[in-house]
Every structure is written in structure tokens, then in C-alpha cells.
mmCIF file of C-alpha atoms in Angstrom:
data_model
loop_
_atom_site.group_PDB
_atom_site.id
_atom_site.type_symbol
_atom_site.label_atom_id
_atom_site.label_comp_id
_atom_site.label_asym_id
_atom_site.label_seq_id
_atom_site.Cartn_x
_atom_site.Cartn_y
_atom_site.Cartn_z
ATOM 1 C CA MET A 1 21.320 -11.108 4.193
ATOM 2 C CA GLU A 2 17.217 -9.844 4.542
ATOM 3 C CA GLU A 3 17.998 -8.033 7.606
ATOM 4 C CA ARG A 4 20.726 -5.701 6.206
ATOM 5 C CA VAL A 5 18.519 -5.320 3.240
ATOM 6 C CA ALA A 6 15.848 -4.334 5.487
ATOM 7 C CA GLU A 7 17.815 -2.342 7.309
ATOM 8 C CA ARG A 8 18.902 0.136 4.296
ATOM 9 C CA LEU A 9 15.156 0.363 3.187
ATOM 10 C CA HIS A 10 14.281 1.184 6.619
ATOM 11 C CA GLY A 11 17.131 4.077 6.609
ATOM 12 C CA ALA A 12 16.322 5.601 3.312
ATOM 13 C CA LEU A 13 12.338 5.214 3.457
ATOM 14 C CA GLY A 14 11.174 5.363 6.831
ATOM 15 C CA PRO A 15 12.144 8.864 7.462
ATOM 16 C CA LEU A 16 9.640 9.831 4.405
ATOM 17 C CA GLY A 17 6.774 8.276 6.057
ATOM 18 C CA PHE A 18 7.048 5.075 4.390
ATOM 19 C CA GLU A 19 6.946 1.705 5.967
ATOM 20 C CA VAL A 20 8.699 -1.457 4.255
ATOM 21 C CA HIS A 21 8.040 -5.331 5.292
ATOM 22 C CA ALA A 22 9.838 -8.228 3.762
ATOM 23 C CA PHE A 23 8.024 -11.371 2.324
ATOM 24 C CA LYS A 24 9.230 -14.326 -0.012
ATOM 25 C CA VAL A 25 7.489 -14.450 -3.585
ATOM 26 C CA GLY A 26 6.468 -17.708 -2.760
ATOM 27 C CA TRP A 27 4.006 -16.705 0.048
ATOM 28 C CA TYR A 28 2.166 -14.549 -2.350
ATOM 29 C CA ASN A 29 1.894 -16.748 -5.352
ATOM 30 C CA ALA A 30 0.669 -19.692 -2.770
ATOM 31 C CA VAL A 31 -2.319 -17.872 -2.185
ATOM 32 C CA LEU A 32 -3.199 -17.052 -5.562
ATOM 33 C CA GLN A 33 -4.344 -18.266 -8.816
ATOM 34 C CA PRO A 34 -1.310 -18.627 -11.850
ATOM 35 C CA ALA A 35 -2.688 -15.759 -13.182
ATOM 36 C CA PHE A 36 -1.624 -13.275 -10.534
ATOM 37 C CA HIS A 37 1.785 -14.823 -9.703
ATOM 38 C CA LEU A 38 4.926 -13.122 -9.714
ATOM 39 C CA SER A 39 7.326 -14.372 -12.028
ATOM 40 C CA TYR A 40 10.397 -14.853 -9.808
ATOM 41 C CA PRO A 41 11.622 -18.097 -7.642
ATOM 42 C CA ASP A 42 9.811 -18.668 -4.456
ATOM 43 C CA ASP A 43 12.320 -18.071 -2.298
ATOM 44 C CA THR A 44 12.866 -14.459 -3.880
ATOM 45 C CA LEU A 45 13.297 -11.331 -1.103
ATOM 46 C CA ALA A 46 10.608 -8.738 -1.907
ATOM 47 C CA PHE A 47 9.339 -6.024 0.057
ATOM 48 C CA VAL A 48 5.724 -4.452 0.229
ATOM 49 C CA VAL A 49 6.021 -0.791 0.676
ATOM 50 C CA LEU A 50 3.186 1.289 2.496
ATOM 51 C CA SER A 51 3.091 4.996 3.161
ATOM 52 C CA THR A 52 1.863 6.155 6.544
ATOM 53 C CA PRO A 53 -0.281 9.401 7.450
ATOM 54 C CA SER A 54 3.370 11.463 7.525
ATOM 55 C CA MET A 55 4.191 10.537 4.166
ATOM 56 C CA PHE A 56 2.384 13.477 3.097
ATOM 57 C CA ASP A 57 4.525 16.213 5.018
ATOM 58 C CA LYS A 58 7.752 14.089 5.034
ATOM 59 C CA ALA A 59 7.800 12.999 1.375
ATOM 60 C CA LEU A 60 5.166 14.008 -0.549
ATOM 61 C CA LYS A 61 5.355 18.083 -0.198
ATOM 62 C CA PRO A 62 8.712 18.615 -0.037
ATOM 63 C CA PHE A 63 8.818 16.745 -3.527
ATOM 64 C CA VAL A 64 6.268 18.935 -5.011
ATOM 65 C CA ASN A 65 8.233 22.467 -3.827
ATOM 66 C CA LYS A 66 11.497 20.896 -5.093
ATOM 67 C CA GLU A 67 10.151 19.477 -8.525
ATOM 68 C CA ARG A 68 6.851 22.012 -9.371
ATOM 69 C CA LEU A 69 7.838 22.380 -13.095
ATOM 70 C CA LYS A 70 8.142 18.658 -13.391
ATOM 71 C CA ILE A 71 4.762 17.635 -11.909
ATOM 72 C CA ILE A 72 2.994 15.977 -14.937
ATOM 73 C CA ARG A 73 0.724 13.560 -13.393
ATOM 74 C CA ASP A 74 -0.825 12.562 -10.152
ATOM 75 C CA PRO A 75 1.699 14.135 -7.745
ATOM 76 C CA VAL A 76 1.482 11.330 -5.275
ATOM 77 C CA ASP A 77 2.513 8.585 -7.755
ATOM 78 C CA GLN A 78 5.361 10.738 -9.155
ATOM 79 C CA CYS A 79 6.510 11.384 -5.569
ATOM 80 C CA VAL A 80 6.347 7.582 -4.765
ATOM 81 C CA SER A 81 7.591 6.805 -8.113
ATOM 82 C CA HIS A 82 10.678 9.137 -7.383
ATOM 83 C CA HIS A 83 11.610 7.520 -3.787
ATOM 84 C CA LEU A 84 11.232 3.835 -4.572
ATOM 85 C CA SER A 85 13.113 4.172 -7.900
ATOM 86 C CA SER A 86 15.934 6.052 -6.035
ATOM 87 C CA VAL A 87 16.125 3.052 -3.652
ATOM 88 C CA LYS A 88 18.191 1.273 -6.714
ATOM 89 C CA GLU A 89 20.873 3.892 -5.762
ATOM 90 C CA ILE A 90 21.628 2.524 -2.237
ATOM 91 C CA PHE A 91 22.120 -1.017 -3.680
ATOM 92 C CA PRO A 92 24.685 -0.642 -6.781
ATOM 93 C CA ASP A 93 25.469 -4.126 -6.717
ATOM 94 C CA GLN A 94 22.112 -5.736 -6.539
ATOM 95 C CA LYS A 95 18.962 -5.553 -9.169
ATOM 96 C CA VAL A 96 15.931 -4.138 -7.905
ATOM 97 C CA ASP A 97 12.883 -4.514 -9.648
ATOM 98 C CA VAL A 98 10.004 -1.691 -8.696
ATOM 99 C CA ILE A 99 6.238 -2.469 -9.087
ATOM 100 C CA PHE A 100 3.980 0.288 -8.303
ATOM 101 C CA ASP A 101 0.536 -0.066 -7.444
ATOM 102 C CA TYR A 102 -1.109 2.036 -10.135
ATOM 103 C CA GLU A 103 0.566 0.118 -12.959
ATOM 104 C CA ILE A 104 -1.746 -2.643 -15.264
ATOM 105 C CA LEU A 105 -0.966 -5.215 -17.594
ATOM 106 C CA PRO A 106 -2.368 -5.065 -20.896
ATOM 107 C CA SER A 107 -4.925 -7.580 -19.655
ATOM 108 C CA ARG A 108 -6.067 -4.414 -17.584
ATOM 109 C CA ARG A 109 -5.339 -6.607 -14.294
ATOM 110 C CA PRO A 110 -2.977 -5.171 -11.969
ATOM 111 C CA LYS A 111 0.772 -6.271 -11.982
ATOM 112 C CA PHE A 112 0.115 -7.020 -8.360
ATOM 113 C CA LEU A 113 -2.534 -7.424 -5.883
ATOM 114 C CA ALA A 114 -1.684 -4.921 -3.275
ATOM 115 C CA GLN A 115 -3.563 -5.925 -0.555
ATOM 116 C CA THR A 116 -2.761 -9.637 -0.637
ATOM 117 C CA ALA A 117 1.013 -8.513 -0.728
ATOM 118 C CA ALA A 118 0.448 -6.746 2.710
ATOM 119 C CA HIS A 119 -1.003 -9.614 4.186
ATOM 120 C CA VAL A 120 1.429 -12.291 3.049
ATOM 121 C CA ALA A 121 3.991 -9.556 4.713
ATOM 122 C CA GLY A 122 2.242 -9.538 7.911
ATOM 123 C CA ALA A 123 1.813 -5.158 7.205
ATOM 124 C CA ALA A 124 -1.899 -5.304 7.507
ATOM 125 C CA TYR A 125 -4.415 -7.911 7.968
ATOM 126 C CA TYR A 126 -6.553 -8.236 4.578
ATOM 127 C CA TYR A 127 -9.928 -8.630 5.844
ATOM 128 C CA GLN A 128 -12.633 -10.429 3.405
ATOM 129 C CA ARG A 129 -16.091 -11.774 2.893
ATOM 130 C CA LYS A 130 -14.765 -15.238 4.238
ATOM 131 C CA ASP A 131 -13.641 -13.689 7.471
ATOM 132 C CA VAL A 132 -17.060 -13.253 8.617
ATOM 133 C CA LYS A 133 -19.268 -16.427 9.158
ATOM 134 C CA LEU A 134 -22.584 -15.107 9.372
ATOM 135 C CA ASP A 135 -22.736 -13.354 5.828
ATOM 136 C CA PRO A 136 -25.555 -10.583 5.748
ATOM 137 C CA TRP A 137 -25.081 -9.806 1.794
ATOM 138 C CA GLY A 138 -26.468 -12.224 -0.285
ATOM 139 C CA GLU A 139 -25.847 -11.599 -3.724
ATOM 140 C CA LYS A 140 -23.748 -8.503 -3.533
ATOM 141 C CA LYS A 141 -20.340 -8.476 -4.225
ATOM 142 C CA ILE A 142 -18.200 -7.499 -1.436
ATOM 143 C CA PHE A 143 -14.892 -6.363 -1.599
ATOM 144 C CA GLY A 144 -12.179 -6.841 0.901
ATOM 145 C CA VAL A 145 -9.797 -4.237 2.600
ATOM 146 C CA CYS A 146 -6.774 -4.160 4.532
ATOM 147 C CA ILE A 147 -6.718 -2.631 8.305
ATOM 148 C CA HIS A 148 -2.831 -1.646 9.919
ATOM 149 C CA PRO A 149 -2.693 -2.397 13.439
ATOM 150 C CA LYS A 150 -1.337 1.110 14.312
ATOM 151 C CA TYR A 151 -2.983 3.344 11.157
ATOM 152 C CA GLY A 152 -6.316 1.318 10.995
ATOM 153 C CA GLY A 153 -7.428 2.404 7.240
ATOM 154 C CA TRP A 154 -5.284 5.595 7.250
ATOM 155 C CA PHE A 155 -2.655 4.089 4.981
ATOM 156 C CA ALA A 156 -1.717 3.158 1.255
ATOM 157 C CA ILE A 157 -0.105 0.310 0.033
ATOM 158 C CA ARG A 158 2.026 1.995 -2.889
ATOM 159 C CA GLY A 159 4.466 -0.642 -4.267
ATOM 160 C CA LEU A 160 6.525 -3.768 -4.499
ATOM 161 C CA LEU A 161 10.356 -3.899 -3.783
ATOM 162 C CA LEU A 162 12.047 -7.117 -5.522
ATOM 163 C CA PHE A 163 15.566 -8.534 -5.215
ATOM 164 C CA PRO A 164 15.714 -11.095 -8.034
ATOM 165 C CA ASP A 165 19.265 -11.881 -7.331
ATOM 166 C CA VAL A 166 18.733 -12.413 -3.155
ATOM 167 C CA GLN A 167 17.223 -15.862 -2.388
ATOM 168 C CA VAL A 168 16.085 -16.098 1.472
ATOM 169 C CA PRO A 169 14.832 -19.990 1.901
ATOM 170 C CA PHE A 170 14.876 -19.235 5.886
ATOM 171 C CA LEU A 171 12.864 -16.266 5.918
ATOM 172 C CA GLU A 172 10.397 -16.652 8.671
ATOM 173 C CA GLN A 173 6.736 -15.514 8.050
ATOM 174 C CA SER A 174 4.786 -13.086 10.314
ATOM 175 C CA ALA A 175 1.212 -13.358 10.249
ATOM 176 C CA PRO A 176 -0.673 -9.884 10.265
ATOM 177 C CA VAL A 177 -2.068 -8.710 13.354
ATOM 178 C CA ASP A 178 -5.760 -9.411 13.606
ATOM 179 C CA CYS A 179 -6.920 -6.144 15.243
ATOM 180 C CA VAL A 180 -10.643 -6.462 13.788
ATOM 181 C CA SER A 181 -11.189 -9.905 15.879
ATOM 182 C CA THR A 182 -14.846 -9.970 16.543
ATOM 183 C CA GLU A 183 -17.280 -10.822 13.751
ATOM 184 C CA GLU A 184 -19.348 -7.811 14.873
ATOM 185 C CA LYS A 185 -16.477 -5.654 13.732
ATOM 186 C CA ARG A 186 -15.375 -7.679 10.706
ATOM 187 C CA THR A 187 -19.077 -7.463 9.297
ATOM 188 C CA GLU A 188 -19.131 -3.363 10.049
ATOM 189 C CA LEU A 189 -15.787 -2.966 8.451
ATOM 190 C CA LEU A 190 -16.913 -4.401 5.316
ATOM 191 C CA GLU A 191 -20.310 -2.632 5.546
ATOM 192 C CA LEU A 192 -18.385 0.337 5.894
ATOM 193 C CA PHE A 193 -16.022 -0.174 3.067
ATOM 194 C CA ASN A 194 -17.867 -1.333 0.825
ATOM 195 C CA PHE A 195 -21.305 0.884 0.658
ATOM 196 C CA HIS A 196 -19.979 4.416 2.502
ATOM 197 C CA TRP A 197 -16.710 4.605 1.635
ATOM 198 C CA GLN A 198 -16.409 7.993 0.628
ATOM 199 C CA ASP A 199 -16.914 9.055 4.294
ATOM 200 C CA GLY A 200 -14.066 7.108 5.549
ATOM 201 C CA ARG A 201 -15.847 5.852 8.431
ATOM 202 C CA TYR A 202 -13.909 2.232 7.817
ATOM 203 C CA ARG A 203 -10.916 3.697 8.402
ATOM 204 C CA ASP A 204 -11.481 4.358 12.244
ATOM 205 C CA ILE A 205 -12.790 0.619 12.602
ATOM 206 C CA ILE A 206 -10.121 0.365 15.247
ATOM 207 C CA GLU A 207 -8.594 2.992 17.643
ATOM 208 C CA VAL A 208 -5.817 4.373 15.616
ATOM 209 C CA LYS A 209 -2.563 6.054 17.126
ATOM 210 C CA GLU A 210 -2.123 8.349 13.964
ATOM 211 C CA ARG A 211 -4.403 9.452 11.111
ATOM 212 C CA TYR A 212 -4.340 11.971 7.840
ATOM 213 C CA SER A 213 -3.868 15.491 8.562
ATOM 214 C CA GLU A 214 -7.248 17.773 7.662
ATOM 215 C CA GLU A 215 -5.232 19.248 4.949
ATOM 216 C CA GLN A 216 -3.958 15.593 3.758
ATOM 217 C CA LYS A 217 -7.891 14.349 3.747
ATOM 218 C CA THR A 218 -8.984 17.311 2.028
ATOM 219 C CA TYR A 219 -6.676 17.093 -0.500
ATOM 220 C CA PHE A 220 -7.409 12.939 -1.344
ATOM 221 C CA SER A 221 -11.272 13.901 -1.229
ATOM 222 C CA THR A 222 -11.003 16.480 -3.991
ATOM 223 C CA PRO A 223 -11.283 15.384 -7.359
ATOM 224 C CA PRO A 224 -7.781 14.748 -8.956
ATOM 225 C CA ALA A 225 -7.583 17.352 -11.257
ATOM 226 C CA GLU A 226 -8.344 20.109 -9.020
ATOM 227 C CA ARG A 227 -5.604 18.670 -6.726
ATOM 228 C CA LEU A 228 -2.634 20.668 -8.236
ATOM 229 C CA ARG A 229 -4.174 23.439 -7.047
ATOM 230 C CA LEU A 230 -4.110 22.391 -3.441
ATOM 231 C CA LEU A 231 -0.737 22.096 -3.572
ATOM 232 C CA GLY A 232 0.006 25.311 -4.753
ATOM 233 C CA LEU A 233 0.554 24.095 -9.065
ATOM 234 C CA THR A 234 -1.285 25.770 -11.268
ATOM 235 C CA GLY A 235 -1.213 25.697 -15.296
ATOM 236 C CA PHE A 236 -1.125 21.823 -15.022
ATOM 237 C CA THR A 237 -3.204 19.159 -15.998
ATOM 238 C CA GLU A 238 -3.363 15.550 -14.439
#
């Protein structure tokens, strides 16, 4: 069942520059405190959805050109929402729940922890402070970051697709590729991500096969209120 669902998702989202990776809810819940658990049985089938560098040209720009009079908030969020919500149409006989990366609970907690989901699904390795044996940061708070084996840091985790009626007790877990495998590189990665994230150098901690175009880099480095102008959308506010 998982393979049929995955095949249809790849067919619908792959040409738009998205990747989907399957996991069981139980894998995710097992590594988190109860406050962060997803409220589904452990064997429930879920997919984490990533946007790759090509999503900008394959999905975002066509979406903006087609829906330009309907852009009322962040164009990327609206584009992702449109395409992930459209997945329900290819599963008319299945219940599909969608959780987006930007959604938060009343407590201000995110509805799901994106990097943990990517790690347990085998999509991207979530490097954290505990992965560095000789910790040089003392009392400083150090945030972790996911690195994709093909795109390095040039990708984003956009949401979850959950199939509450599909139970997959025999789904086998694939470990994410440990592509930043040395102590030195892991330390450098966390240093760059935490203290120099704006220059984006952490994204190239490994040799990548594809990265954001210059146009895309400019878009994401521009303050949100000015991004609409870059896409040719004027007279709107984000």
C-alpha cells in the first residue's frame, strides 16, 4: 500500500520540484517528548515533503503567474499550500491530513518538528549538538540543522501528508545519509548555521549537486514585504 501511495505522490509532486519520503508516525513520536507527538496510531503512514531548488521555477513562478490576483500572503506558503492540498484530489477514497511547516498551535509550538520528521523519514540528516563529541560552545544555545545528501542546505521542509486510514506495520525505516561524517565538519556546520546563517555558507558544507539559482537566492534574502515586487506583484502586502 505504501508503495502505491508513494508512487502517486511522486508522480504528482515530483515534476513540481518536491520530494516525498515515507515514515511511520511511531518513528517520529518515539524520539520526541509527548507534548510534540502526532495524535495518530504508531503505524499510520505519513510523508514528509521537501522542496528542492527546482521548485522555484517548476512550481512557484507558474503558480504566481496563474494566481497573481489571489496572492494575499507569502507566495511560497500559498504555493505549497495549494499543491499539497491538491494531493487530496488524487486520493478520493482516502482521508489525507496536511500539516504545513508554518502552522503553529495555540501554545505557539509548531504543529510538527520539521527537521525531526525529515530525519526519521531518511530524507535528510538532522545534525545536532549531541553529534559533536568535543563541544566548543559552552553555555551558548546551539540549534541543529538538516543536511540533504544531494542538496546540502539548499532545500526546505514544507509539510507532512498523513493517511490516517493507512496502517503500515511492516514499513522498514531507512536511515538518513550521514553526509557530514567528521567531527571537524559537524562542528563547522553548526558554527556556520548558528552564527553565520545569513551568508548561507552552511548550505555548502558538502559538495552539492544543485543549489538555488541567483534569482532564488535574491528572493529569499529579500525582506518578506518586498518579495512580491520581485515576482512582479505590486499593490499587495504580505
